[in-house]
Amino acid sequence: MNVSQSADTVWNNPVGRLLTLLVGGGLVAGVLTIYPQLLPVVRWVVPVSLVFWGASRLYRYGVADSLSLAAGCLLMLGGFTYASYLLISMGELAGTVAQLVPVVGIFVEMFAAHYRNQG
C-alpha cells in the first residue's frame, strides 16, 4: 500500500478525518504559540483564500452555470468584505454584513456543488 492509498483510507474514515483535522489544528495552534508573529498571516489567510476560491469557481465552471457564477462572485465579494472588515473599523451592522457575505457565498457554493453533482 503506497502513501496515497493510505491517505485515502484514513481520509475516507470519519474517525480518521476527525483525527486528521484535530492534529492539523493542534499543529497550527502550536506553531502560533511558538511564533506569535505569524498570527497576522493566519488572520489574512481566510479572505485571501475566499477570493482565490471564488476565482477558481469562475475559472473552472465559467459563466454558463448561473448558480456557480453567483457562488464565485459571492465568494470573491465575501473575501473582499471580510478583508475590509479586518482593515477598517466598522459599526455593528456593517461588521455583521461584512462577516455574513462570506457565509452566504459558502452556502451558495454548497448548493452549486450539490446541483453539479446531481447531473
mmCIF file of N, CA and C in Angstrom, residues 81 84-85 89-101:
data_model
loop_
_atom_site.group_PDB
_atom_site.id
_atom_site.type_symbol
_atom_site.label_atom_id
_atom_site.label_comp_id
_atom_site.label_asym_id
_atom_site.label_seq_id
_atom_site.Cartn_x
_atom_site.Cartn_y
_atom_site.Cartn_z
ATOM 1 N N THR A 81 -15.095 41.769 1.401
ATOM 2 C CA THR A 81 -15.769 42.400 2.538
ATOM 3 C C THR A 81 -15.132 41.995 3.857
ATOM 4 N N SER A 84 -11.973 43.966 4.202
ATOM 5 C CA SER A 84 -12.263 45.341 4.617
ATOM 6 C C SER A 84 -12.668 45.389 6.082
ATOM 7 N N TYR A 85 -13.333 44.339 6.572
ATOM 8 C CA TYR A 85 -13.671 44.259 7.998
ATOM 9 C C TYR A 85 -12.404 44.197 8.847
ATOM 10 N N SER A 89 -12.296 49.936 10.826
ATOM 11 C CA SER A 89 -13.189 49.870 11.973
ATOM 12 C C SER A 89 -14.616 50.116 11.500
ATOM 13 N N MET A 90 -15.505 49.164 11.758
ATOM 14 C CA MET A 90 -16.885 49.242 11.267
ATOM 15 C C MET A 90 -17.853 49.244 12.430
ATOM 16 N N GLY A 91 -19.057 49.730 12.153
ATOM 17 C CA GLY A 91 -20.135 49.643 13.125
ATOM 18 C C GLY A 91 -20.664 48.220 13.200
ATOM 19 N N GLU A 92 -21.676 48.053 14.058
ATOM 20 C CA GLU A 92 -22.203 46.708 14.257
ATOM 21 C C GLU A 92 -22.869 46.154 13.009
ATOM 22 N N LEU A 93 -23.706 46.960 12.351
ATOM 23 C CA LEU A 93 -24.422 46.475 11.176
ATOM 24 C C LEU A 93 -23.474 46.198 10.018
ATOM 25 N N ALA A 94 -22.558 47.113 9.749
ATOM 26 C CA ALA A 94 -21.609 46.916 8.647
ATOM 27 C C ALA A 94 -20.695 45.727 8.926
ATOM 28 N N GLY A 95 -20.258 45.556 10.164
ATOM 29 C CA GLY A 95 -19.423 44.408 10.513
ATOM 30 C C GLY A 95 -20.168 43.093 10.374
ATOM 31 N N THR A 96 -21.448 43.093 10.732
ATOM 32 C CA THR A 96 -22.248 41.883 10.594
ATOM 33 C C THR A 96 -22.428 41.519 9.127
ATOM 34 N N VAL A 97 -22.724 42.508 8.291
ATOM 35 C CA VAL A 97 -22.888 42.250 6.861
ATOM 36 C C VAL A 97 -21.568 41.787 6.257
ATOM 37 N N ALA A 98 -20.452 42.402 6.673
ATOM 38 C CA ALA A 98 -19.143 42.018 6.143
ATOM 39 C C ALA A 98 -18.793 40.582 6.497
ATOM 40 N N GLN A 99 -19.267 40.102 7.630
ATOM 41 C CA GLN A 99 -18.995 38.715 8.005
ATOM 42 C C GLN A 99 -20.056 37.759 7.491
ATOM 43 N N LEU A 100 -21.225 38.286 7.116
ATOM 44 C CA LEU A 100 -22.301 37.437 6.625
ATOM 45 C C LEU A 100 -22.163 37.116 5.139
ATOM 46 N N VAL A 101 -21.573 38.002 4.370
ATOM 47 C CA VAL A 101 -21.422 37.774 2.924
ATOM 48 C C VAL A 101 -20.599 36.512 2.635
#
